[in-house]
Short mmCIF file of C-alpha atoms in Angstrom, two decimals:
data_model
loop_
_atom_site.label_atom_id
_atom_site.label_comp_id
_atom_site.label_asym_id
_atom_site.label_seq_id
_atom_site.Cartn_x
_atom_site.Cartn_y
_atom_site.Cartn_z
CA MET G 1 0.00 0.00 0.00
CA ALA G 2 2.90 2.35 0.73
CA LEU G 3 4.27 1.90 -2.79
CA LEU G 4 0.80 2.42 -4.26
CA GLY G 5 0.33 5.64 -2.30
CA THR G 6 3.77 6.95 -3.24
CA THR G 7 3.20 6.15 -6.90
CA VAL G 8 -0.13 8.01 -7.00
CA LEU G 9 1.18 10.96 -4.95
CA VAL G 10 4.19 11.52 -7.23
CA GLY G 11 2.06 11.10 -10.35
CA ALA G 12 -0.57 13.59 -9.15
CA GLY G 13 2.10 16.11 -8.22
CA THR G 14 3.77 15.94 -11.62
CA GLN G 15 0.37 16.26 -13.31
CA ARG G 16 -0.22 19.58 -11.55
CA VAL G 17 3.24 20.92 -12.36
CA THR G 18 3.53 19.81 -15.98
CA GLY G 19 -0.08 19.39 -17.15
CA LEU G 20 0.62 15.78 -18.09
CA GLY G 21 2.52 13.20 -16.16
CA PHE G 22 0.22 11.27 -13.85
CA SER G 23 -0.13 8.19 -16.02
CA LEU G 24 3.34 8.54 -17.51
CA VAL G 25 4.82 8.25 -14.02
CA SER G 26 2.20 6.06 -12.33
CA ALA G 27 1.00 3.61 -15.00
CA PRO G 28 4.20 1.52 -15.28
CA PHE G 29 4.32 1.08 -11.49
CA LEU G 30 0.57 0.36 -11.25
CA VAL G 31 1.03 -2.32 -13.94
CA LEU G 32 3.80 -3.88 -11.85
CA LEU G 33 1.61 -3.78 -8.71
CA LEU G 34 -1.78 -4.82 -10.11
CA GLY G 35 -1.16 -6.42 -13.52
CA PRO G 36 -1.51 -4.80 -16.95
CA PHE G 37 -5.28 -4.62 -17.43
CA THR G 38 -6.26 -3.59 -13.88
CA GLY G 39 -3.21 -1.36 -13.45
CA ILE G 40 -3.91 0.55 -16.65
CA LEU G 41 -7.61 0.83 -15.83
CA LEU G 42 -6.83 2.20 -12.35
CA ALA G 43 -4.39 4.65 -13.94
CA ASN G 44 -7.21 5.87 -16.21
CA ALA G 45 -9.58 6.29 -13.26
CA LEU G 46 -7.07 8.10 -11.04
CA SER G 47 -5.92 10.24 -13.93
CA LEU G 48 -9.55 11.29 -14.44
CA GLY G 49 -9.74 12.32 -10.78
CA THR G 50 -6.48 14.27 -11.07
CA ASN G 51 -7.72 15.99 -14.24
CA LEU G 52 -10.87 17.18 -12.48
CA VAL G 53 -8.97 18.54 -9.48
CA VAL G 54 -6.39 20.37 -11.61
CA LEU G 55 -9.12 21.63 -13.97
CA ALA G 56 -10.89 23.22 -11.00
CA GLN G 57 -7.71 25.22 -10.36
CA THR G 58 -6.90 26.18 -13.97
CA TRP G 59 -10.24 26.34 -15.85
CA ARG G 60 -9.92 30.04 -16.72
CA ALA G 61 -7.08 29.30 -19.15
CA VAL G 62 -8.84 26.44 -21.01
CA GLU G 63 -9.07 26.63 -24.82
CA VAL G 64 -12.28 24.65 -25.32
CA ARG G 65 -12.10 24.51 -29.12
CA LYS G 66 -8.60 23.05 -29.08
CA ALA G 67 -9.58 20.50 -26.43
CA LEU G 68 -12.51 19.31 -28.55
CA LEU G 69 -10.37 19.19 -31.72
CA LEU G 70 -7.99 16.79 -29.98
CA ALA G 71 -10.71 14.81 -28.20
CA GLY G 72 -12.70 13.88 -31.33
CA PRO G 73 -10.09 11.63 -32.98
CA ALA G 74 -8.91 10.43 -29.57
CA LEU G 75 -12.32 9.01 -28.67
CA VAL G 76 -12.59 7.31 -32.07
CA ALA G 77 -9.20 5.64 -31.50
CA VAL G 78 -10.33 4.39 -28.07
CA VAL G 79 -12.50 1.74 -29.77
CA PRO G 80 -9.71 -0.31 -31.42
CA GLY G 81 -7.49 0.37 -28.41
CA ALA G 82 -10.05 -1.15 -26.04
CA TRP G 83 -10.24 -4.26 -28.25
CA VAL G 84 -6.46 -4.64 -28.05
CA ALA G 85 -6.53 -4.19 -24.25
CA HIS G 86 -9.19 -6.91 -23.86
CA THR G 87 -7.58 -9.31 -26.36
CA LEU G 88 -3.85 -9.37 -25.62
CA PRO G 89 -2.54 -11.82 -22.98
CA ALA G 90 -1.34 -10.12 -19.78
CA PRO G 91 2.44 -10.34 -20.46
CA LEU G 92 2.02 -9.05 -24.02
CA LEU G 93 -0.19 -6.19 -22.81
CA ALA G 94 2.40 -5.30 -20.16
CA LEU G 95 5.15 -5.41 -22.78
CA THR G 96 3.05 -3.20 -25.07
CA ALA G 97 2.34 -0.73 -22.27
CA GLY G 98 5.97 -0.43 -21.21
CA GLY G 99 7.20 -0.28 -24.78
CA LEU G 100 4.72 2.44 -25.76
CA VAL G 101 5.86 4.59 -22.84
CA LEU G 102 9.51 4.27 -23.86
CA VAL G 103 8.79 5.03 -27.53
CA ALA G 104 6.57 7.97 -26.59
CA LEU G 105 9.24 9.39 -24.30
CA LEU G 106 11.86 9.18 -27.02
CA ALA G 107 9.48 10.93 -29.43
CA VAL G 108 8.84 13.76 -26.99
CA LEU G 109 12.52 14.17 -26.13
CA ALA G 110 13.43 14.16 -29.82
CA SER G 111 10.68 16.67 -30.58
CA GLU G 112 12.79 19.51 -29.18
CA ARG G 113 14.18 19.59 -32.71
CA ALA G 114 11.34 17.99 -34.68
CA ARG G 115 8.22 20.13 -35.04
CA VAL G 116 6.17 17.46 -36.79
CA LEU G 117 2.56 17.94 -35.63
CA ARG G 118 1.13 21.25 -36.77
CA GLY G 119 -2.27 22.57 -37.77
CA THR G 120 -5.52 20.62 -37.87
CA GLY G 121 -3.85 17.53 -39.33
CA GLY G 122 -1.32 17.51 -36.53
CA ALA G 123 -4.08 17.82 -33.93
CA ILE G 124 -6.01 14.90 -35.45
CA THR G 125 -2.88 12.72 -35.58
CA ALA G 126 -1.92 13.61 -32.01
CA GLY G 127 -5.44 13.00 -30.72
CA ALA G 128 -5.77 9.60 -32.41
CA ALA G 129 -2.37 8.42 -31.17
CA SER G 130 -3.16 9.71 -27.69
CA GLY G 131 -6.53 7.94 -27.56
CA PHE G 132 -5.12 4.57 -28.64
CA MET G 133 -2.19 4.76 -26.23
CA ASN G 134 -4.37 5.94 -23.34
CA VAL G 135 -6.71 2.96 -23.45
CA THR G 136 -3.95 0.39 -24.04
CA ALA G 137 -1.20 1.79 -21.83
CA ALA G 138 -2.71 4.77 -19.93
CA VAL G 139 -0.17 7.08 -21.57
CA GLY G 140 -2.12 9.43 -23.80
CA GLY G 141 0.00 12.41 -22.78
CA PRO G 142 3.18 12.11 -24.86
CA ALA G 143 1.39 12.50 -28.20
CA ILE G 144 -0.26 15.68 -26.91
CA SER G 145 3.09 16.92 -25.57
CA LEU G 146 4.58 16.38 -29.02
CA TYR G 147 1.76 18.44 -30.54
CA ALA G 148 2.25 21.19 -27.93
CA LEU G 149 5.99 21.37 -28.63
CA SER G 150 5.40 21.37 -32.38
CA THR G 151 2.97 24.29 -32.18
CA GLY G 152 4.63 26.34 -29.44
CA TRP G 153 1.57 26.07 -27.20
CA ALA G 154 1.83 28.47 -24.22
CA HIS G 155 2.47 26.43 -21.05
CA GLY G 156 -0.32 27.92 -18.91
CA SER G 157 -3.03 27.38 -21.51
CA TYR G 158 -1.61 23.96 -22.36
CA VAL G 159 -1.78 22.76 -18.74
CA ALA G 160 -5.40 23.91 -18.39
CA THR G 161 -6.68 22.71 -21.78
CA VAL G 162 -5.11 19.27 -21.47
CA GLN G 163 -7.10 18.69 -18.28
CA LEU G 164 -10.42 19.14 -20.12
CA TYR G 165 -9.16 17.00 -22.99
CA SER G 166 -8.04 14.28 -20.59
CA VAL G 167 -11.36 14.30 -18.72
CA LEU G 168 -13.10 13.46 -22.01
CA LEU G 169 -10.47 10.89 -23.00
CA ASN G 170 -10.27 9.07 -19.66
CA THR G 171 -14.06 8.97 -19.42
CA GLY G 172 -14.18 7.33 -22.85
CA SER G 173 -11.41 4.88 -21.96
CA ILE G 174 -13.15 3.80 -18.75
CA ALA G 175 -16.50 3.49 -20.54
CA ALA G 176 -14.87 1.21 -23.13
CA LYS G 177 -13.20 -1.10 -20.58
CA GLY G 178 -15.34 -0.85 -17.43
CA TRP G 179 -14.77 0.52 -13.92
CA PRO G 180 -11.94 -1.20 -11.97
CA ASP G 181 -13.14 -3.62 -9.26
CA LEU G 182 -10.71 -3.07 -6.38
CA ALA G 183 -10.69 -3.33 -2.59
CA PRO G 184 -11.93 -0.25 -0.67
CA ALA G 185 -8.47 0.16 0.89
CA VAL G 186 -6.93 0.60 -2.56
CA TRP G 187 -9.38 3.39 -3.39
CA LEU G 188 -8.89 5.07 0.00
CA VAL G 189 -5.09 5.09 -0.25
CA SER G 190 -5.18 6.17 -3.89
CA GLY G 191 -7.71 8.94 -3.28
CA CYS G 192 -5.83 10.43 -0.33
CA ALA G 193 -2.52 10.26 -2.18
CA LEU G 194 -4.08 11.89 -5.23
CA VAL G 195 -5.40 14.90 -3.29
CA ILE G 196 -2.15 15.37 -1.37
CA GLY G 197 -0.13 15.05 -4.57
CA VAL G 198 -2.15 17.74 -6.36
CA LEU G 199 -1.83 20.11 -3.40
CA VAL G 200 1.93 19.58 -3.21
CA GLY G 201 2.17 19.99 -6.99
CA HIS G 202 0.22 23.26 -6.77
CA LEU G 203 2.90 24.63 -4.43
CA LEU G 204 5.77 23.24 -6.50
CA ALA G 205 4.33 24.73 -9.71
CA ARG G 206 5.34 28.15 -8.37
CA VAL G 207 9.03 27.27 -8.04
CA VAL G 208 9.78 24.31 -10.35
CA THR G 209 10.47 25.25 -13.96
CA PRO G 210 8.61 23.28 -16.66
CA GLY G 211 11.94 22.03 -18.04
CA ARG G 212 13.09 20.65 -14.71
CA ALA G 213 9.70 19.06 -14.04
CA ARG G 214 9.76 17.45 -17.47
CA THR G 215 13.19 15.94 -16.78
CA MET G 216 11.91 14.44 -13.52
CA VAL G 217 8.84 12.98 -15.24
CA ALA G 218 10.95 11.44 -18.00
CA ALA G 219 13.39 9.86 -15.53
CA LEU G 220 10.66 8.30 -13.38
CA ALA G 221 8.71 7.08 -16.39
CA ILE G 222 11.79 5.48 -17.97
CA VAL G 223 12.54 3.56 -14.76
CA GLY G 224 8.96 2.34 -14.38
CA SER G 225 8.41 1.40 -18.01
CA ALA G 226 11.78 -0.36 -18.26
CA ALA G 227 10.92 -2.44 -15.19
CA THR G 228 7.55 -3.30 -16.75
CA VAL G 229 9.19 -4.41 -20.01
CA VAL G 230 11.77 -6.55 -18.18
CA LYS G 231 9.07 -8.21 -16.05
CA ALA G 232 6.95 -8.94 -19.15
CA VAL G 233 9.91 -10.42 -21.04
CA VAL G 234 10.75 -12.68 -18.09
CA GLU G 235 7.12 -13.88 -17.89
CA LEU G 236 6.99 -14.54 -21.64
CA SER G 237 10.28 -16.42 -21.64
CA SER G 238 9.18 -18.64 -18.75
CA ALA G 239 5.73 -19.35 -20.19
#
């Protein structure tokens, strides 16, 4: 329970500071703790809660039109993604989840030089990729980050708008896969850690630069996703 609480707390804090980061940080560890399907589903549910809390703090800066432009293709892509999540065996799903995080991170880190997603076409591509990855691996954020970097999206508006977008996306992902059936203690620990994490992140957002926060998110996500991939490979090789 301590590891679960720490995972959720750190993820919620990074979400508040960077706009995206809860699932990127938390999902690989939740997969290790609860298995790929349940771990990803819990990450979707907790990410939704984090989105709502952060949105309540930042709603004045939301660009509704941009959020809807991204959400449309994302929700369409949720359908095939949900089929993949239900169909793949647990080790393969875990391997997919961990691998997608690593690939997404490399894409975002490389995007400092590559401005590849621009205009309406870029938004549609980013939204579709985000929707598929969110329902299969709970990591819809990197594709949106790539779009934001490609378009020079102002950080304050980006943080706020992505919360509304993610509320729509996580709601669609949960509707496609079902609500996670977990013990009350898991929900209690997760809920308390989520609220504390957002409050701490709200304070840190005043002093931590976006660049430094992004480096921390990337480091934590790489560790978690690499561990997930290794665990999945071991399970597949011993099957």
